[in-house]
Amino acid sequence: MTPASSGARIAGAQVKGLNCPSCGGALTVRGFEHTVSVVCPQCLCILDAKDPNLQILQKFKDKTRVTLLIPLGSRGIWQGTVYEVIGYQQRTTGEGAETYSWSEYLLFNPYKGFRYFTEYNGHWNDVRTLRALPKPAFGIGAKQRLQYAGATFTHFSTAQAATTYVLGEFPWQVRRGEKVAAKDYIAPPKILSSESTTAETTWSLGEYASGEEIWKAFKLQGVAPKPSGVYLNQPSPLVQKSKDLWRLGRTFLLIAFALLLAGFVIAPNEKVFSDSYHFTSGAGAEASFVTPVFTFKGRATNVEIATRTDLNNNWAYFNYALINDDTGQTYDFGREVSYYSGRDSDGAWSEGSSGDSVTIPDIPSGRYYLRVEPEVAPGVSRLDYSITVHRGVPVQSWFWLVSLLLLAPPLYMTFRRFSFERQRWQDSDYAVSSSSGDDD
Amino acid sequence: MRNPLYLLFGVSLLALAGMKTYSGTPLFASKVNEAKVVPRTVRDNPGAYRSIYGVYPHYVGGK
């Protein structure tokens, strides 16, 4: 996906006339002495621009034309320099139905030289040839890595690319059907590419560019084609988003943890009542009773009522009513306690618990007592149990819920980020097949 | 501010958690019936009080 080998570059153009020797059509040469090959825009013959007679290098019967997104002769200011589009070539890789083609636009400035715009499915790259060679780099995994200009590039794919269409002029002897072995290494948004022939290897460095910027720079009509899919060196828009979310998420979690600790510090957690009882079943006996009055001081907060029993393979039920002795305000609730255990062919088992606790929120201060009405299973003659009342017990459950909810957005963004990367590498030599494979 | 929605979401959650932690409200509060009119005679005659949960279906399980 890089410019063709420049190995065939030779001395500058020495054209006598500017007419195609094949069809007589007028030729325009914009690259001055740099032009080595020129393509007749009428008959698409490739001509030798160094030859004073414009020798025909290649001639085609097929006159199929490719529509160029950037017309030849377009001028624009790119990175502060005026460039003119002087050549176009289409490169194709793959075989049969699995082929795909991309476009390469050759840009020229008499003082700055050449650069290229490559385009595939609306994805653009600004490419320049390298003057220095990249160095091998070490990394984990099977992918080869290269180091260049402080960045580490990871091997993406190796393929044979053929030139399938040309138009305009070129600083090398261009040929349709010319094949090179192309290797791509990526460090988004940059891409390092090599093109090798039997004679030499050419390296180029590309950087992902937006179609809108190119359209604006070259004042092209219409709008740039919308990019489709994920391109190999397309910068992931989710990397920064993910990092930002995690940074904020960490801060939120720290605050949530501080709230949890503060909850333990400020919670009164005061035992206000505790007593032990035993229940004896008997005909005509009144099971219900009330406790002595106890006092809740301070702000309204929760109250925890814990019941501990000596139940084993049985159940008990407690009708509770927490009653404000002054106002008559009553909080009525029932708690079941059951505990079963034993041993069977699977080993020992147990179910339930012989104790229970319930937390009632927002109980105002005041003088309270408990009305308790225990029930036990038929046949149980005695049950020993204790009741303990705590006021202002620390609550942890909100911390866990809030932490989970706070983690959800960064986790989702990380998932999307990895999905983006998985999609990127689907077109590489290291794609993970999602299907089990067909026999045919 | 790159993530205003997440910032709002997080601050709201933390504010909610802070308020609930301060008030001591558990996440899953038990079902409690509040009654306003309970005569003071309940203390003298606890059996006269009829609990809302007196007909609760008791568990008779075990493996």
Coordinates of C-alpha atoms in Angstrom, one line a residue:
Chain A
M1 CA 0.0 0.0 0.0
T2 CA 2.9 2.2 -0.7
P3 CA 4.4 3.9 -3.7
A4 CA 5.9 1.6 -6.3
S5 CA 9.5 0.9 -6.3
S6 CA 11.6 3.9 -7.3
G7 CA 14.4 1.7 -8.5
A8 CA 13.6 2.3 -12.1
R9 CA 14.0 6.1 -11.7
I10 CA 16.2 7.4 -14.4
A11 CA 17.3 10.7 -15.8
G12 CA 14.6 13.4 -16.4
A13 CA 12.2 13.8 -19.2
Q14 CA 13.4 14.9 -22.6
V15 CA 10.2 15.0 -24.5
K16 CA 10.2 16.7 -27.9
G17 CA 6.6 17.1 -28.3
L18 CA 3.6 16.6 -26.1
N19 CA 1.5 14.4 -28.3
C20 CA 0.8 10.7 -27.8
P21 CA 2.6 8.7 -30.6
S22 CA -0.2 6.1 -30.4
C23 CA -3.3 8.2 -30.7
G24 CA -2.0 11.7 -31.2
G25 CA -3.7 13.0 -28.1
A26 CA -2.2 15.9 -26.2
L27 CA -0.1 15.2 -23.2
T28 CA 0.5 17.3 -20.1
V29 CA 3.7 16.9 -18.2
R30 CA 3.6 18.5 -14.8
G31 CA 6.5 16.8 -13.1
F32 CA 9.1 18.5 -15.3
E33 CA 12.5 16.7 -15.4
H34 CA 11.3 14.3 -12.7
T35 CA 8.8 12.6 -15.0
V36 CA 10.0 9.2 -16.3
S37 CA 6.7 7.7 -17.5
V38 CA 3.6 9.4 -18.7
V39 CA 0.2 7.9 -19.5
C40 CA -1.8 9.1 -22.4
P41 CA -5.2 10.2 -21.0
Q42 CA -6.9 9.3 -24.3
C43 CA -5.6 5.8 -25.1
L44 CA -4.1 5.0 -21.7
C45 CA -0.8 4.0 -23.4
I46 CA 2.2 4.2 -21.1
L47 CA 5.0 6.3 -22.7
D48 CA 8.7 6.7 -21.9
A49 CA 9.1 10.3 -21.0
K50 CA 12.9 10.1 -21.1
D51 CA 12.7 9.1 -24.7
P52 CA 12.6 12.1 -27.1
N53 CA 10.2 10.2 -29.3
L54 CA 7.9 9.1 -26.3
Q55 CA 8.4 5.5 -26.9
I56 CA 5.4 3.4 -26.1
L57 CA 6.1 1.2 -23.1
Q58 CA 2.7 -0.4 -22.8
K59 CA -0.4 -0.4 -24.9
F60 CA -3.9 -1.7 -23.9
K61 CA -7.0 -2.8 -25.7
D62 CA -9.0 -2.5 -22.6
K63 CA -9.9 1.2 -22.3
T64 CA -11.9 0.8 -19.0
R65 CA -11.4 4.0 -17.0
V66 CA -11.3 4.4 -13.3
T67 CA -13.1 7.5 -11.8
L68 CA -10.5 9.4 -9.8
L69 CA -11.7 11.0 -6.5
I70 CA -9.0 13.6 -6.9
P71 CA -8.7 14.7 -10.5
L72 CA -5.2 15.0 -12.0
G73 CA -4.0 18.5 -12.0
S74 CA -5.7 19.3 -8.7
R75 CA -3.7 21.7 -6.5
G76 CA -3.9 22.2 -2.8
I77 CA -1.9 23.3 0.2
W78 CA -1.0 20.3 2.2
Q79 CA 1.1 20.7 5.4
G80 CA 2.0 24.2 4.3
T81 CA 3.2 23.3 0.8
V82 CA 1.5 23.5 -2.6
Y83 CA 1.2 20.1 -4.2
E84 CA -0.3 19.1 -7.5
V85 CA -1.8 15.7 -8.2
I86 CA 0.2 14.4 -11.2
G87 CA -0.3 10.6 -11.2
Y88 CA -2.7 7.9 -10.2
Q89 CA -2.3 4.2 -9.8
Q90 CA -4.6 1.5 -8.7
R91 CA -3.1 -1.4 -6.8
T92 CA -4.7 -4.8 -6.3
T93 CA -4.0 -7.6 -4.0
G94 CA -5.5 -11.0 -3.4
E95 CA -6.9 -13.7 -5.8
G96 CA -10.2 -14.5 -7.3
A97 CA -13.2 -13.1 -5.3
E98 CA -10.9 -12.2 -2.5
T99 CA -9.2 -9.3 -4.3
Y100 CA -9.3 -5.7 -3.2
S101 CA -7.9 -2.6 -4.7
W102 CA -6.8 0.7 -3.4
S103 CA -5.9 4.0 -5.0
E104 CA -2.6 5.9 -4.8
Y105 CA -2.5 9.6 -5.9
L106 CA 1.0 10.9 -6.7
L107 CA 1.5 14.5 -5.5
F108 CA 4.4 16.7 -6.6
N109 CA 6.0 19.9 -5.6
P110 CA 9.1 21.1 -7.5
Y111 CA 11.0 21.9 -4.3
K112 CA 9.6 19.3 -1.8
G113 CA 9.4 16.4 -4.2
F114 CA 6.8 13.7 -4.1
R115 CA 4.3 12.4 -1.6
Y116 CA 1.3 10.1 -2.0
F117 CA -2.3 9.9 -0.9
T118 CA -3.6 6.4 -0.6
E119 CA -7.3 5.6 -0.3
Y120 CA -9.3 2.5 0.5
N121 CA -13.0 2.5 1.4
G122 CA -12.9 6.1 2.3
H123 CA -9.8 5.8 4.5
W124 CA -6.9 8.0 3.5
N125 CA -3.2 8.0 4.2
D126 CA -0.5 10.6 3.6
V127 CA 2.6 8.7 2.6
R128 CA 6.2 9.6 2.0
T129 CA 9.1 7.5 1.1
L130 CA 11.8 6.9 3.8
R131 CA 15.4 7.9 3.5
A132 CA 16.5 5.7 6.5
L133 CA 15.8 2.1 7.2
P134 CA 13.7 1.0 10.1
K135 CA 15.4 -1.2 12.7
P136 CA 14.1 -4.5 14.1
A137 CA 12.5 -4.2 17.5
F138 CA 11.8 -6.7 20.2
G139 CA 8.3 -7.6 21.4
I140 CA 6.1 -10.3 22.9
G141 CA 4.3 -12.6 20.5
A142 CA 4.8 -13.9 17.0
K143 CA 4.3 -10.6 15.2
Q144 CA 7.5 -9.0 13.9
R145 CA 8.2 -5.5 15.1
L146 CA 10.2 -2.6 13.7
Q147 CA 11.4 0.6 15.2
Y148 CA 11.3 3.9 13.3
A149 CA 11.4 7.5 14.5
G150 CA 10.7 6.5 18.1
A151 CA 7.7 4.4 17.3
T152 CA 7.3 0.6 17.3
F153 CA 5.5 -0.8 14.3
T154 CA 3.8 -4.2 14.4
H155 CA 3.6 -6.5 11.4
F156 CA 0.1 -6.5 10.0
S157 CA 0.2 -8.3 6.6
T158 CA 2.3 -9.5 3.8
A159 CA 0.8 -9.7 0.3
Q160 CA 1.6 -9.4 -3.3
A161 CA 0.3 -6.2 -4.8
A162 CA -0.1 -5.6 -8.6
T163 CA -0.5 -2.3 -10.4
T164 CA -3.8 -2.6 -12.2
Y165 CA -4.4 0.9 -13.6
V166 CA -2.3 4.0 -14.1
L167 CA -3.0 7.5 -15.2
G168 CA -0.8 10.7 -15.3
E169 CA 2.9 10.7 -14.9
F170 CA 5.4 9.0 -12.6
P171 CA 9.0 9.4 -11.5
W172 CA 9.7 5.8 -12.3
Q173 CA 9.0 3.4 -15.2
V174 CA 5.5 2.4 -14.3
R175 CA 3.9 -0.7 -15.8
R176 CA 0.5 -2.2 -15.4
G177 CA 0.8 -5.7 -14.0
E178 CA 4.0 -4.9 -12.2
K179 CA 4.0 -6.9 -8.9
V180 CA 5.7 -6.2 -5.6
A181 CA 5.8 -8.0 -2.3
A182 CA 4.2 -5.5 0.1
K183 CA 4.5 -5.7 3.9
D184 CA 2.6 -3.4 6.2
Y185 CA 3.6 -2.6 9.8
I186 CA 1.3 -0.5 11.9
A187 CA 1.5 1.9 14.9
P188 CA -1.8 3.7 14.5
P189 CA -2.1 6.4 13.2
K190 CA 1.1 5.5 11.3
I191 CA 1.9 2.8 8.9
L192 CA 5.3 1.6 7.7
S193 CA 5.3 -0.2 4.4
S194 CA 7.9 -2.0 2.3
E195 CA 7.6 -2.9 -1.3
S196 CA 10.1 -5.4 -2.6
T197 CA 11.0 -6.5 -6.1
T198 CA 13.8 -8.8 -6.9
A199 CA 16.0 -5.7 -7.3
E200 CA 15.3 -3.7 -4.2
T201 CA 13.1 -2.8 -1.3
T202 CA 11.5 0.6 -0.8
W203 CA 10.2 1.8 2.5
S204 CA 7.5 4.4 3.1
L205 CA 5.9 6.0 6.1
G206 CA 2.2 6.9 6.1
E207 CA -0.1 8.6 8.5
Y208 CA -3.8 8.3 8.6
A209 CA -5.5 11.4 7.2
S210 CA -9.1 12.5 7.1
G211 CA -10.9 12.7 3.8
E212 CA -12.5 16.0 4.9
E213 CA -9.1 17.6 5.3
I214 CA -8.0 16.5 1.9
W215 CA -11.2 17.7 0.3
K216 CA -10.7 21.1 2.0
A217 CA -7.0 21.4 1.1
F218 CA -7.6 20.6 -2.6
K219 CA -10.9 22.4 -2.8
L220 CA -12.6 19.3 -4.2
Q221 CA -16.2 19.2 -5.1
G222 CA -18.7 17.4 -3.0
V223 CA -17.8 15.6 0.2
A224 CA -15.2 13.0 1.0
P225 CA -16.5 9.4 0.8
K226 CA -17.5 8.2 4.3
P227 CA -15.0 5.7 5.6
S228 CA -16.3 2.2 5.8
G229 CA -15.1 -0.4 8.3
V230 CA -11.9 -0.2 10.4
Y231 CA -8.7 0.5 8.5
L232 CA -5.4 -1.1 9.5
N233 CA -3.8 2.1 10.8
Q234 CA -7.0 4.0 11.6
P235 CA -6.6 5.6 15.1
S236 CA -9.1 4.2 17.5
P237 CA -11.3 7.0 18.8
L238 CA -12.0 4.8 21.8
V239 CA -8.5 4.7 23.2
Q240 CA -8.6 8.2 24.7
K241 CA -12.3 7.8 25.7
S242 CA -11.5 4.6 27.5
K243 CA -8.5 6.2 29.3
D244 CA -10.5 9.2 30.3
L245 CA -13.3 7.1 31.7
W246 CA -10.9 4.9 33.7
R247 CA -9.2 8.0 35.1
L248 CA -12.5 9.5 36.2
G249 CA -13.8 6.0 37.3
R250 CA -10.8 5.6 39.6
T251 CA -11.5 9.0 41.2
F252 CA -15.1 8.0 41.7
L253 CA -14.2 4.7 43.3
L254 CA -11.8 6.4 45.7
I255 CA -14.6 8.8 46.7
A256 CA -17.0 5.9 47.1
F257 CA -14.5 4.1 49.3
A258 CA -14.0 7.3 51.3
L259 CA -17.8 7.4 51.8
L260 CA -17.8 3.9 53.0
L261 CA -15.1 4.6 55.6
A262 CA -16.9 7.8 56.5
G263 CA -20.1 5.8 57.0
F264 CA -18.3 3.6 59.5
V265 CA -17.0 6.6 61.4
I266 CA -20.2 8.6 61.6
A267 CA -22.6 5.7 62.2
P268 CA -23.6 5.6 65.9
N269 CA -23.7 1.8 65.9
E270 CA -25.0 1.8 69.4
K271 CA -26.5 -1.2 71.2
V272 CA -29.7 0.0 72.8
F273 CA -31.3 -3.2 74.0
S274 CA -30.4 -6.9 74.4
D275 CA -32.1 -9.6 76.3
S276 CA -32.7 -13.4 76.2
Y277 CA -36.0 -15.2 76.3
H278 CA -37.4 -18.7 76.1
F279 CA -40.6 -19.8 74.7
T280 CA -42.6 -22.6 76.2
S281 CA -45.7 -23.9 74.5
G282 CA -48.7 -24.5 76.6
A283 CA -52.4 -24.5 76.3
G284 CA -53.9 -21.0 76.9
A285 CA -50.5 -19.3 77.4
E286 CA -50.1 -15.9 75.9
A287 CA -47.1 -15.9 73.6
S288 CA -46.8 -12.2 73.0
F289 CA -45.0 -9.8 75.3
V290 CA -43.3 -6.4 75.3
T291 CA -39.8 -5.4 76.1
P292 CA -38.8 -2.6 78.4
V293 CA -38.6 0.8 76.9
F294 CA -35.3 1.8 75.3
T295 CA -34.3 5.2 73.9
F296 CA -33.0 6.3 70.5
K297 CA -31.0 9.5 70.7
G298 CA -29.8 11.7 67.9
R299 CA -30.8 12.0 64.3
A300 CA -33.1 9.6 62.5
T301 CA -31.2 6.6 61.4
N302 CA -31.6 2.8 61.0
V303 CA -32.3 0.3 63.6
E304 CA -31.1 -3.3 63.4
I305 CA -33.1 -6.0 65.3
A306 CA -31.2 -9.3 65.5
T307 CA -32.7 -12.5 66.6
R308 CA -30.6 -15.5 67.7
T309 CA -32.2 -18.9 68.4
D310 CA -31.2 -22.4 69.3
L311 CA -33.2 -23.9 66.4
N312 CA -32.2 -27.1 64.8
N313 CA -34.2 -28.8 62.1
N314 CA -37.1 -26.5 62.8
W315 CA -38.5 -23.1 62.3
A316 CA -39.8 -20.2 64.4
Y317 CA -41.6 -17.1 63.4
F318 CA -41.5 -13.8 65.2
N319 CA -44.1 -11.1 64.8
Y320 CA -42.4 -7.9 65.8
A321 CA -43.7 -4.4 66.3
L322 CA -41.4 -1.5 67.2
I323 CA -43.6 1.0 68.9
N324 CA -42.8 4.6 69.9
D325 CA -44.0 4.8 73.4
D326 CA -44.8 8.5 73.2
T327 CA -46.5 8.8 69.8
G328 CA -47.8 5.3 69.1
Q329 CA -46.0 5.2 65.8
T330 CA -45.5 1.5 65.0
Y331 CA -43.2 -0.4 62.7
D332 CA -44.7 -3.8 62.2
F333 CA -42.8 -6.7 60.6
G334 CA -42.4 -10.4 60.7
R335 CA -39.2 -12.5 60.6
E336 CA -38.9 -16.2 60.0
V337 CA -36.0 -18.1 61.4
S338 CA -35.4 -21.7 60.1
Y339 CA -32.4 -24.0 60.2
Y340 CA -32.2 -27.5 58.9
S341 CA -29.2 -29.7 58.7
G342 CA -28.4 -33.4 58.1
R343 CA -26.4 -35.9 56.1
D344 CA -27.3 -37.9 53.1
S345 CA -25.7 -39.6 50.2
D346 CA -24.1 -36.3 49.0
G347 CA -22.7 -35.7 52.5
A348 CA -23.5 -33.2 55.1
W349 CA -25.9 -30.4 54.3
S350 CA -27.5 -27.4 56.0
E351 CA -30.1 -24.9 55.0
G352 CA -31.1 -21.6 56.5
S353 CA -29.8 -20.1 59.7
S354 CA -30.7 -20.1 63.4
G355 CA -30.3 -16.4 63.5
D356 CA -31.7 -13.4 61.7
S357 CA -31.3 -9.7 61.5
V358 CA -33.4 -6.9 60.0
T359 CA -32.6 -3.3 59.4
I360 CA -35.4 -0.7 59.5
P361 CA -34.4 2.6 58.0
D362 CA -35.1 6.2 59.2
I363 CA -36.3 5.6 62.7
P364 CA -36.6 9.0 64.5
S365 CA -35.3 9.4 68.0
G366 CA -37.6 8.7 70.9
R367 CA -38.6 6.1 73.4
Y368 CA -39.5 2.7 72.0
Y369 CA -40.3 -0.8 73.0
L370 CA -40.8 -4.0 71.1
R371 CA -43.8 -6.1 71.0
V372 CA -42.8 -9.7 70.3
E373 CA -45.0 -12.6 69.4
P374 CA -43.1 -15.8 68.7
E375 CA -44.5 -18.8 67.0
V376 CA -42.9 -22.2 66.7
A377 CA -43.6 -25.4 64.8
P378 CA -46.2 -27.7 66.3
G379 CA -44.6 -30.1 68.7
V380 CA -41.8 -27.8 69.8
S381 CA -42.1 -27.3 73.5
R382 CA -39.2 -24.9 74.2
L383 CA -37.2 -22.3 72.2
D384 CA -34.4 -20.2 73.6
Y385 CA -33.7 -17.0 71.8
S386 CA -32.2 -13.6 72.3
I387 CA -33.1 -10.2 70.8
T388 CA -30.6 -7.4 70.3
V389 CA -31.4 -3.9 69.1
H390 CA -28.7 -1.7 67.5
R391 CA -29.2 1.8 66.3
G392 CA -27.3 3.4 63.5
V393 CA -25.5 0.4 62.1
P394 CA -23.1 1.2 59.1
V395 CA -24.5 0.3 55.7
Q396 CA -22.1 -1.1 53.1
S397 CA -24.5 -2.3 50.4
W398 CA -24.6 1.1 48.7
F399 CA -20.9 1.1 48.3
W400 CA -20.9 -2.2 46.4
L401 CA -23.8 -1.2 44.2
V402 CA -22.4 2.2 43.4
S403 CA -18.9 0.7 42.7
L404 CA -20.4 -1.8 40.3
L405 CA -22.4 0.9 38.5
L406 CA -19.4 3.3 38.4
L407 CA -17.3 0.6 36.8
A408 CA -19.9 -0.2 34.1
P409 CA -19.1 2.7 31.7
P410 CA -15.3 2.2 31.7
L411 CA -15.7 -1.5 31.3
Y412 CA -18.1 -1.1 28.4
M413 CA -15.8 1.4 26.7
T414 CA -12.9 -1.0 27.2
F415 CA -15.0 -3.8 25.6
R416 CA -15.7 -1.5 22.6
R417 CA -12.1 -0.6 22.4
F418 CA -11.0 -4.2 22.1
S419 CA -13.8 -4.9 19.6
F420 CA -12.4 -2.1 17.5
E421 CA -9.0 -3.6 17.6
R422 CA -10.3 -7.1 16.9
Q423 CA -12.0 -5.7 13.8
R424 CA -8.8 -4.0 12.8
W425 CA -6.8 -7.2 13.0
Q426 CA -9.5 -9.2 11.1
D427 CA -7.9 -8.1 7.8
S428 CA -4.4 -9.0 8.9
D429 CA -2.3 -12.1 8.7
Y430 CA -3.2 -12.8 12.3
A431 CA -7.0 -12.7 12.0
V432 CA -8.8 -15.1 14.4
S433 CA -11.4 -17.1 12.5
S434 CA -14.8 -16.9 14.2
S435 CA -16.2 -19.9 12.2
S436 CA -15.3 -23.5 12.7
G437 CA -14.5 -23.8 9.0
D438 CA -16.2 -25.5 6.1
D439 CA -15.2 -28.8 4.6
D440 CA -15.6 -27.5 1.1
Chain B
M1 CA -14.7 18.1 30.5
R2 CA -14.5 15.1 28.1
N3 CA -17.1 12.9 29.8
P4 CA -19.8 15.2 31.1
L5 CA -22.4 12.4 31.1
Y6 CA -20.2 10.0 33.1
L7 CA -19.3 12.9 35.4
L8 CA -22.9 13.6 36.0
F9 CA -23.7 9.9 36.4
G10 CA -20.9 9.4 38.9
V11 CA -21.6 12.5 41.0
S12 CA -25.3 11.6 41.1
L13 CA -24.5 8.0 42.2
L14 CA -22.0 9.2 44.9
A15 CA -24.4 11.8 46.2
L16 CA -27.1 9.1 46.4
A17 CA -24.7 6.7 48.1
G18 CA -23.6 9.5 50.5
M19 CA -27.1 10.3 51.5
K20 CA -28.1 6.7 52.0
T21 CA -25.0 5.9 53.9
Y22 CA -25.6 8.9 56.2
S23 CA -29.2 8.1 56.8
G24 CA -28.3 4.4 57.2
T25 CA -30.8 3.2 54.7
P26 CA -30.0 -0.3 53.6
L27 CA -30.1 -1.1 49.9
F28 CA -32.6 -3.8 50.3
A29 CA -34.9 -2.6 53.1
S30 CA -37.1 -5.2 54.8
K31 CA -40.8 -4.9 54.3
V32 CA -42.1 -3.0 57.3
N33 CA -45.7 -1.8 57.8
E34 CA -46.1 1.5 59.5
A35 CA -49.1 2.1 61.7
K36 CA -49.9 5.4 63.4
V37 CA -52.7 4.5 65.7
V38 CA -51.6 2.0 68.2
P39 CA -53.1 2.4 71.7
R40 CA -50.9 2.7 74.7
T41 CA -52.7 -0.2 76.1
V42 CA -50.6 -2.5 74.0
R43 CA -48.0 -2.3 76.7
D44 CA -50.4 -3.6 79.2
N45 CA -52.1 -6.1 77.0
P46 CA -49.7 -7.3 74.3
G47 CA -52.1 -10.0 73.1
A48 CA -54.7 -7.5 72.1
Y49 CA -52.4 -6.3 69.3
R50 CA -53.0 -7.9 65.9
S51 CA -49.9 -8.1 63.8
I52 CA -50.1 -7.4 60.0
Y53 CA -47.9 -10.4 59.5
G54 CA -49.8 -12.8 61.7
V55 CA -50.9 -14.9 58.7
Y56 CA -47.5 -15.1 57.1
P57 CA -47.1 -18.5 55.4
H58 CA -44.4 -20.3 57.5
Y59 CA -41.6 -22.3 55.9
V60 CA -41.8 -26.0 56.7
G61 CA -38.9 -27.0 54.4
G62 CA -35.6 -28.7 54.9
K63 CA -33.9 -31.0 52.6

